[in-house]
CSV table of C-alpha atoms and ligand atoms in Angstrom, one decimal:
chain,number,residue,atom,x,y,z
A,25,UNK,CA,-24.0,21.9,48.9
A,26,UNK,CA,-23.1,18.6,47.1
A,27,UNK,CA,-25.9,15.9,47.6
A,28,UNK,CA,-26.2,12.6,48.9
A,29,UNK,CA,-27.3,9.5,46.4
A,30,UNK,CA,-29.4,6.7,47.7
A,31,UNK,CA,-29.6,3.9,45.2
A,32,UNK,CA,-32.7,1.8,45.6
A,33,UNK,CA,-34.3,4.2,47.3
A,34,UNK,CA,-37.8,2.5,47.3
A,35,UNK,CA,-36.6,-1.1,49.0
A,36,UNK,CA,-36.7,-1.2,52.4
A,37,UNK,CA,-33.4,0.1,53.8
A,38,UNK,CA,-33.0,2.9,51.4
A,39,UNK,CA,-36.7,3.8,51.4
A,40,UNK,CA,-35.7,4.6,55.7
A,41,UNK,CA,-32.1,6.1,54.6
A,42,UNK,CA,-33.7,8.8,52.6
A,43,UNK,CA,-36.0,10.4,55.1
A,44,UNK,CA,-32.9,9.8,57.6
A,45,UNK,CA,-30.6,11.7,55.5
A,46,UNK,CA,-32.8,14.4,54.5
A,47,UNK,CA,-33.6,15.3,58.1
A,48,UNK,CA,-29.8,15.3,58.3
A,49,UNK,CA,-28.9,17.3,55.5
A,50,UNK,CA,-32.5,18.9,54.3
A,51,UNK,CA,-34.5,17.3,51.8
A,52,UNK,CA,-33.0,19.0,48.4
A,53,UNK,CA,-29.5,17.3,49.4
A,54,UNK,CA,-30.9,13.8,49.1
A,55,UNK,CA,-31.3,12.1,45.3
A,56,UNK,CA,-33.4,9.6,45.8
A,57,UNK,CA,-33.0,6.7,42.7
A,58,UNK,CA,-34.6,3.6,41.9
A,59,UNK,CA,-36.2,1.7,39.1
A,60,UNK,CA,-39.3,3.0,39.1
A,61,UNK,CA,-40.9,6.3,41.4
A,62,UNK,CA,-42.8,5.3,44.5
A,63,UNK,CA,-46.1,4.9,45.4
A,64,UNK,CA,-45.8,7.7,47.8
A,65,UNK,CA,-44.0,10.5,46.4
A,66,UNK,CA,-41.5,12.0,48.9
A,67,UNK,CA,-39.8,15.4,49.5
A,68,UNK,CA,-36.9,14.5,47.8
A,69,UNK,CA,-36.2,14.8,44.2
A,70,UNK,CA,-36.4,11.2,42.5
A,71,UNK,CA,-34.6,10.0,39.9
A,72,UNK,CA,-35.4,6.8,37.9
A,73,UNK,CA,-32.5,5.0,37.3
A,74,UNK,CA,-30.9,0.8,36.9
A,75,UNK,CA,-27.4,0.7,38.4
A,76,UNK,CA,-26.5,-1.3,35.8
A,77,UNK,CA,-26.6,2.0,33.2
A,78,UNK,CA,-23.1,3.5,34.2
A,79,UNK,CA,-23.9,6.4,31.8
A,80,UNK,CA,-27.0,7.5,33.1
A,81,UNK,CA,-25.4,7.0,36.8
A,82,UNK,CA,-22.5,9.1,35.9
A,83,UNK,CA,-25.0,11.8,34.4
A,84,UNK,CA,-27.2,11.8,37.7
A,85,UNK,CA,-23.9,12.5,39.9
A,86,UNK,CA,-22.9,15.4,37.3
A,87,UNK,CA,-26.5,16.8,36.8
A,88,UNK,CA,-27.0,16.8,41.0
A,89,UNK,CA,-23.4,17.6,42.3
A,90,UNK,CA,-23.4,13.8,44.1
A,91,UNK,CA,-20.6,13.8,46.8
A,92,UNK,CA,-21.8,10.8,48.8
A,93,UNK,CA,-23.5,7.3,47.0
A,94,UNK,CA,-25.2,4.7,49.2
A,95,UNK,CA,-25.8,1.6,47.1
A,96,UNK,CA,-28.8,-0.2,48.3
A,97,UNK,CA,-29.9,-1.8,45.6
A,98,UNK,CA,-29.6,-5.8,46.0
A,99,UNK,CA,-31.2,-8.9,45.3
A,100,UNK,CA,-31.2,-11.0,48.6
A,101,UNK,CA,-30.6,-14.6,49.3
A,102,UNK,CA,-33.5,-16.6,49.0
A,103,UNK,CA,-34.8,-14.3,45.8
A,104,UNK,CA,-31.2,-14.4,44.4
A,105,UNK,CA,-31.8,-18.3,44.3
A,106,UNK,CA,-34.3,-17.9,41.8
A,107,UNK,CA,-31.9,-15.9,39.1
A,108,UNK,CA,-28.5,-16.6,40.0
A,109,UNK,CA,-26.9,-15.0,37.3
A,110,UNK,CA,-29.0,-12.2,37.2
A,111,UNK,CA,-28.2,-11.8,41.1
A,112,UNK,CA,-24.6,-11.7,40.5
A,113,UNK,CA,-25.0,-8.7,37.3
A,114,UNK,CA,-27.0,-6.5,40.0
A,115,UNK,CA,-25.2,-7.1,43.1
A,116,UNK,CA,-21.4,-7.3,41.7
A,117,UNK,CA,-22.1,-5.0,38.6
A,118,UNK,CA,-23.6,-2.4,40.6
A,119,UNK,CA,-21.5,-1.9,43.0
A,120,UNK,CA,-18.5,-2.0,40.1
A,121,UNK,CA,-20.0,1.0,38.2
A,122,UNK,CA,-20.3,3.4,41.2
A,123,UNK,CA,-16.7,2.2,42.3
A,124,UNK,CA,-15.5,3.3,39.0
A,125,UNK,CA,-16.9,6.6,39.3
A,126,UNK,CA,-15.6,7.3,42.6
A,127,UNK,CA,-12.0,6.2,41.0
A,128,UNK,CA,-12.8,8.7,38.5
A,129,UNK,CA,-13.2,10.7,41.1
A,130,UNK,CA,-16.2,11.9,40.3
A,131,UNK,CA,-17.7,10.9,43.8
A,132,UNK,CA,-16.0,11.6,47.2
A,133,UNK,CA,-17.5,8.3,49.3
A,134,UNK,CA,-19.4,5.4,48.9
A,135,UNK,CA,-21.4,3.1,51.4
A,136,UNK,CA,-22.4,-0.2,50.5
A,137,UNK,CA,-23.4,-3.2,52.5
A,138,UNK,CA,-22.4,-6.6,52.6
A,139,UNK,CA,-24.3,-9.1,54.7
A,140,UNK,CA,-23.9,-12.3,57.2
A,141,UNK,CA,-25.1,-14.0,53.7
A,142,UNK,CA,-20.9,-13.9,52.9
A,143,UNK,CA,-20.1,-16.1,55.8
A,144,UNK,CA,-20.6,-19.9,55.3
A,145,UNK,CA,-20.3,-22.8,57.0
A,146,UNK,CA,-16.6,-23.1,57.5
A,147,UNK,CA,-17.2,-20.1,59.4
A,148,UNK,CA,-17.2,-19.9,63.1
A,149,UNK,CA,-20.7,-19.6,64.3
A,150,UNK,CA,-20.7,-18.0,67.6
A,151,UNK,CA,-19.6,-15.7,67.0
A,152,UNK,CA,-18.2,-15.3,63.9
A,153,UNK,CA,-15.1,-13.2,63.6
A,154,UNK,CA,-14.1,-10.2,61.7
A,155,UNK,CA,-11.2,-12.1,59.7
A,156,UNK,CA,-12.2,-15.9,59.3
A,157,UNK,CA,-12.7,-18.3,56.7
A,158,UNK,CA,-15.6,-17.7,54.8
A,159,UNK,CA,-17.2,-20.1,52.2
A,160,UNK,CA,-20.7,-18.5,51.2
A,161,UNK,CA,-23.8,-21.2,49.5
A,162,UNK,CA,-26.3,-18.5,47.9
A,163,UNK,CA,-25.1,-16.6,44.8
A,164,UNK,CA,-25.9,-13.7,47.1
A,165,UNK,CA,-23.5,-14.2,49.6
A,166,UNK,CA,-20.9,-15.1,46.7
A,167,UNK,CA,-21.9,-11.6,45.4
A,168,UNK,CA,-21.2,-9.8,48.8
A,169,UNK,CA,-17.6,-11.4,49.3
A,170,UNK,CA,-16.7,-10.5,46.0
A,171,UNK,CA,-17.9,-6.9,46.6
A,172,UNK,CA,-16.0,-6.6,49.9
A,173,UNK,CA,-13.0,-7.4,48.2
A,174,UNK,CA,-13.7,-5.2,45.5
A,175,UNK,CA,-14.0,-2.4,48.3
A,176,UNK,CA,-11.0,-3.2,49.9
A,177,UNK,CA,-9.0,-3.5,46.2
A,178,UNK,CA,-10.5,-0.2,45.1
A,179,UNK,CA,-9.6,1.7,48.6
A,180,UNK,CA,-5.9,0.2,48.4
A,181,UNK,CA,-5.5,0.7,44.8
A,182,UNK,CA,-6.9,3.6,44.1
A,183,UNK,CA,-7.9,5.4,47.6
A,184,UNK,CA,-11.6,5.4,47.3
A,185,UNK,CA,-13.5,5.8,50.2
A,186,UNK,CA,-15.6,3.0,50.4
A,187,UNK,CA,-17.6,1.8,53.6
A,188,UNK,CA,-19.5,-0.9,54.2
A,189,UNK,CA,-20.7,-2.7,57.1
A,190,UNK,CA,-21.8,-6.9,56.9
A,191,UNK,CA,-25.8,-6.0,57.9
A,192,UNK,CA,-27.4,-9.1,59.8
A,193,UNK,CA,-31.2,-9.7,59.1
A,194,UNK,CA,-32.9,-6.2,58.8
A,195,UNK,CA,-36.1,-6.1,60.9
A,196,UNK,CA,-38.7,-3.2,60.1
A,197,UNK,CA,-41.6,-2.4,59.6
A,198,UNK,CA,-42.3,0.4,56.8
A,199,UNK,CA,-41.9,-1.7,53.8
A,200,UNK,CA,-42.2,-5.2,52.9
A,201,UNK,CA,-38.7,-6.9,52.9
A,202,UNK,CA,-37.4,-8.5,49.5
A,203,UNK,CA,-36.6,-12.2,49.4
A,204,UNK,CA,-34.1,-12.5,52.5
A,205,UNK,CA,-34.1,-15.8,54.5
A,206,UNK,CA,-34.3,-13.5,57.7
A,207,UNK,CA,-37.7,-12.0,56.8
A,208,UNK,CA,-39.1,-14.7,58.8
A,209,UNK,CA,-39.1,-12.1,61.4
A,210,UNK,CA,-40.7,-9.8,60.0
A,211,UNK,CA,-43.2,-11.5,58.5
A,212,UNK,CA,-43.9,-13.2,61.8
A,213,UNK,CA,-45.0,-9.7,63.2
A,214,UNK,CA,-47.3,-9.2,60.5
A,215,UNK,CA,-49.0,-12.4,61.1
A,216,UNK,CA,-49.6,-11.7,64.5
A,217,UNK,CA,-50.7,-8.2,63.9
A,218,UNK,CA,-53.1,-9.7,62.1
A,219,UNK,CA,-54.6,-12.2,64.4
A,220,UNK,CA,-53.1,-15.4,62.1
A,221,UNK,CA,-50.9,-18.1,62.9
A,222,UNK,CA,-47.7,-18.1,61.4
A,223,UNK,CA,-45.9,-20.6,58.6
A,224,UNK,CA,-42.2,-20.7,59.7
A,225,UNK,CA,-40.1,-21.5,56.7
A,226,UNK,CA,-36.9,-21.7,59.2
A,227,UNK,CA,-36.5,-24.1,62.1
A,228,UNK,CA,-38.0,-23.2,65.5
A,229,UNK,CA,-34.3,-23.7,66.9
A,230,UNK,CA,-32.5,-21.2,64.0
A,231,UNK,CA,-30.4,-19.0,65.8
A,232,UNK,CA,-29.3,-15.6,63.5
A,233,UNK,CA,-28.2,-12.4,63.9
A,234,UNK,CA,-30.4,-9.6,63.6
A,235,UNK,CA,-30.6,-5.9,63.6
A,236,UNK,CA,-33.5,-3.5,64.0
A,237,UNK,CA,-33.5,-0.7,61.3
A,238,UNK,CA,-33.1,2.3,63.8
A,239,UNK,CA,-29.8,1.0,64.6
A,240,UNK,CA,-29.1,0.1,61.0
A,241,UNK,CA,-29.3,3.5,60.1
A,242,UNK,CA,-27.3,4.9,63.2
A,243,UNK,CA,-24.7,2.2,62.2
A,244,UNK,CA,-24.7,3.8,58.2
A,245,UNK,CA,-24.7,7.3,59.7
A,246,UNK,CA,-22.0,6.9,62.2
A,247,UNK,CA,-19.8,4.5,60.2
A,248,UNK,CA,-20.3,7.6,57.3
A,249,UNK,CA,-19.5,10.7,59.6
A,250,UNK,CA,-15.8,8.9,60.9
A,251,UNK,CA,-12.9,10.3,60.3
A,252,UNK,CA,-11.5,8.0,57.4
A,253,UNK,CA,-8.1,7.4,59.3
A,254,UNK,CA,-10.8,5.8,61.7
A,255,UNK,CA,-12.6,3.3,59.1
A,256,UNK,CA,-9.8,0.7,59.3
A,257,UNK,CA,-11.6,-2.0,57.3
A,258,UNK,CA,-12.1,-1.4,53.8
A,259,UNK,CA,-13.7,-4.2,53.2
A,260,UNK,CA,-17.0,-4.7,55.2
A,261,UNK,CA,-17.5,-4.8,59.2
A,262,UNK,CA,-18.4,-6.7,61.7
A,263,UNK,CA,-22.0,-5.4,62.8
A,264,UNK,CA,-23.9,-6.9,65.3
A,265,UNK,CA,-27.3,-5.8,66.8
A,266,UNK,CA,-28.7,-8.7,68.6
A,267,UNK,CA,-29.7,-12.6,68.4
A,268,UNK,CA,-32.5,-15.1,68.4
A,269,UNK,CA,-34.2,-18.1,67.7
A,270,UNK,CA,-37.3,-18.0,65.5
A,271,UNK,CA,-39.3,-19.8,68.6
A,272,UNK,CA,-37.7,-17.3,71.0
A,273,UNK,CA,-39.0,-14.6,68.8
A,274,UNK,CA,-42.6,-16.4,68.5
A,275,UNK,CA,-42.1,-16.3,72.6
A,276,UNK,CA,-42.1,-12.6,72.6
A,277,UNK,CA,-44.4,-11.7,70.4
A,278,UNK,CA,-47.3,-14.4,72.2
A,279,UNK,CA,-46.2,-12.9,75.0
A,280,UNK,CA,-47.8,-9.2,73.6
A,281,UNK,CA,-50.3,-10.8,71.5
A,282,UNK,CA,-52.0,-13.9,73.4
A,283,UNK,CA,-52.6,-16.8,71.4
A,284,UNK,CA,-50.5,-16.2,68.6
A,285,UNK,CA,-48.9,-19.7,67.5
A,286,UNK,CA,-46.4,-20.6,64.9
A,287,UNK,CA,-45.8,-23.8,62.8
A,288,UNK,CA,-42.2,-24.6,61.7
A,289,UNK,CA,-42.3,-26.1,58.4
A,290,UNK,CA,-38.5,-25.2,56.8
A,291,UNK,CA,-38.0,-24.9,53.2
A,292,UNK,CA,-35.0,-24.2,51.1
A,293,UNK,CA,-34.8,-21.1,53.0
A,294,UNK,CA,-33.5,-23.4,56.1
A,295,UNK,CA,-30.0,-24.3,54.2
A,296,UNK,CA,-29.1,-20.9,53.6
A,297,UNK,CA,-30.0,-19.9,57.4
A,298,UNK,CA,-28.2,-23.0,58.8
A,299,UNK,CA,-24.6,-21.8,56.7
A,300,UNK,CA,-24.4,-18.5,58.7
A,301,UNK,CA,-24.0,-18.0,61.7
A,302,UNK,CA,-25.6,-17.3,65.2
A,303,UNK,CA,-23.8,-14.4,66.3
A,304,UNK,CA,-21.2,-11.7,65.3
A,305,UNK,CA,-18.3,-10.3,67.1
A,306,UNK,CA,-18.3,-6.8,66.3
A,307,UNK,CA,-15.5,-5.6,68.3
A,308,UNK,CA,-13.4,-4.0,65.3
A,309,UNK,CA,-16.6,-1.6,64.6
A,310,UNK,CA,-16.7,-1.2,68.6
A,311,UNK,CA,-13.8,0.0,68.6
A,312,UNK,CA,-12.6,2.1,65.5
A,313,UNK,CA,-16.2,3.8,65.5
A,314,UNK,CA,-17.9,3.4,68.5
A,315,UNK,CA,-20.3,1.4,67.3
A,316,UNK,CA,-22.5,-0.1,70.0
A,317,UNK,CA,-26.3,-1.5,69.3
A,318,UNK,CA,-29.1,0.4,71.3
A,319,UNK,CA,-32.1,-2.6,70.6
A,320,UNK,CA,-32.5,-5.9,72.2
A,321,UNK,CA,-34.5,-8.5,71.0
A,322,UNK,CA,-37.3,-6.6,73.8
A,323,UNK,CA,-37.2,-3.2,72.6
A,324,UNK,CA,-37.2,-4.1,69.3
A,325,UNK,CA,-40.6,-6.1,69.9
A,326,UNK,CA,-42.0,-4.0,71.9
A,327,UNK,CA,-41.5,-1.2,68.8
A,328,UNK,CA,-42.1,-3.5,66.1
A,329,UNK,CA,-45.7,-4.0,67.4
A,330,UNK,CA,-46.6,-0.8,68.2
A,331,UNK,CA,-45.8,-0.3,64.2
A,332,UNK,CA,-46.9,-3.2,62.3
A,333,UNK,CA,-49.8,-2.2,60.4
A,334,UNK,CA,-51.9,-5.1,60.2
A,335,UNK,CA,-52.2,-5.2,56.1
A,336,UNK,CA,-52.2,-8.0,53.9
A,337,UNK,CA,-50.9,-5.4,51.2
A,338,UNK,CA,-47.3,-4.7,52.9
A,339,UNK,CA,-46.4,-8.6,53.4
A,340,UNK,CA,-48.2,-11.6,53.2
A,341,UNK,CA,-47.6,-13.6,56.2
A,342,UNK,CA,-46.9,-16.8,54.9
A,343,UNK,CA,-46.1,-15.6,51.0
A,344,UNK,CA,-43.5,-19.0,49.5
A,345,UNK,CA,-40.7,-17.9,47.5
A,346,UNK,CA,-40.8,-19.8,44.1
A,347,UNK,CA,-37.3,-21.9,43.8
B,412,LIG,N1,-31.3,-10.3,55.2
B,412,LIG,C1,-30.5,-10.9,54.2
B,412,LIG,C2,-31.1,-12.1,53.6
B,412,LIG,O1,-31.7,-12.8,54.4
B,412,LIG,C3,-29.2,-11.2,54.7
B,412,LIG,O2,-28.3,-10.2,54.4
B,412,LIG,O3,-30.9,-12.4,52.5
């Protein structure tokens, strides 16, 4: 059987993907590839590997019969602020290098994701459409509409299947996030997991979309298993899973964990959350897919807390990020 490539496997989506895949497809079919091993070793064979090195990429994919690649390897907004240039090598590069192996055709399909992060603030913000003007800030989000439109080139041009889907803020709880503006979430849960009050670096009225990683990896799964006549929208979709403002957020957790407070004290972090928007209409993934979110800004709390585990080690709750 020809195997399935996760490409930063040890960050916090891939890390998730892995074990998801290789209950799907057994643990042998799923390479597993970042810079350096895990901590944790897992069932799946590792491989260490930069994106960036096409050659040893395109050795991996011979040496493992790779069918399927799922580039997660990234650096996100508020991080990406810090090494622009170095942002744009990883983020466009990357993704360049495993299109050209697919045109090669020595992959069959690719997933990638793009992000909210591409929108800007010519875009309508609630929602904000599939097709709509969109003006990104962050050298991340410059990255990510430059990637969607190299999916879309390298589909029409040379019919690789490429997927991608435009993730909203990531909530979980296995792994510490990595420089995104929407960590705030998640970093709120570990403060009050903790019994701390939390340092908001985001207004207490910021309003963005979010997504709880259960259905993130549904969305990946089922966007990966259509029917390609089905995946109408070669560059990235619409995905929505819910939305909420960081004091609405606060509300539901003090509501499960009595006394917990917040301060709002924004930082850089604010500009990038106030160019994207509130909300995303997801009707084109609705509706070539069937894509339709299972968590609520409730659930999602209500799971998030049973999970957190209280340790300064996974996130720091109020850890700055140097700009
Ligand atoms: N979660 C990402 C970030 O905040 C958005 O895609 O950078």
């Amino acid at each position: 059987m020809s195997a399935s490539l996760v490409i930063g496997a040890n960050g916090q989506i891939g890390s998730e993907l892995v074990d998801a895949l290789a209950a799907a497809h057994g643990d042998a079919n799923v390479v597993a590839a970042d810079l350096a091993p895990p901590r944790a070793p897992g069932r799946s064979p590792f491989v260490a590997l930069d994106v960036l090195d096409r050659a040893r990429l395109g050795e991996i994919v011979q040496r493992h019969s790779v069918a399927d690649v799922y580039l997660l390897a990234a650096t996100l907004s508020a991080k990406g602020e810090a090494a622009p240039l170095d942002t744009w090598r990883l983020n466009v590069d990357g993704l360049l290098n495993v299109l050209e192996l697919a045109r090669e055709r020595r992959i069959a399909r690719v997933f990638w994701p793009s992000s909210i992060a591409a929108f800007g603030p010519h875009t309508p913000r609630d929602p904000a459409p599939q097709w709509t003007a969109m003006d990104p800030t962050t050298m991340y989000g410059a990255s990510k509409l430059a990637g969607e439109r190299l999916c879309a080139y390298y589909f029409a041009r040379h019919g690789v299947d490429v997927r991608s889907v435009r993730l909203p803020g990531v909530i979980s709880h296995r792994t510490p996030p990595g420089g995104g503006t929407t960590d705030y979430a998640i970093a709120m849960f570990h403060a009050a997991k903790r019994g701390e009050a939390y340092r908001c670096f985001v207004d207490a009225d910021t309003t963005l979309p979010m997504i709880y990683m259960p259905d993130t990896i549904r969305a990946i799964g089922e966007l990966m298993a259509a029917e390609p006549s089905r995946v109408r929208i070669r560059s990235s979709y619409n995905l929505a899973g819910m939305s909420f403002a960081a004091r609405t957020l606060a509300d539901a957790i003090a509501r499960e964990v009595p006394g917990f407070s917040v301060r709002y004290e924004p930082d850089f972090r604010l500009a990038i959350a106030d160019s994207w928007p509130a909300s995303i209409d997801d009707r084109e993934a609705a509706e070539d897919w069937g894509w339709h979110a299972h968590y609520d800004l409730r659930a999602m709390t209500a799971d998030m807390l049973a999970h957190v585990v209280a340790d300064p080690a996974i996130i720091p709750a109020n850890a700055g990020i140097q700009h």
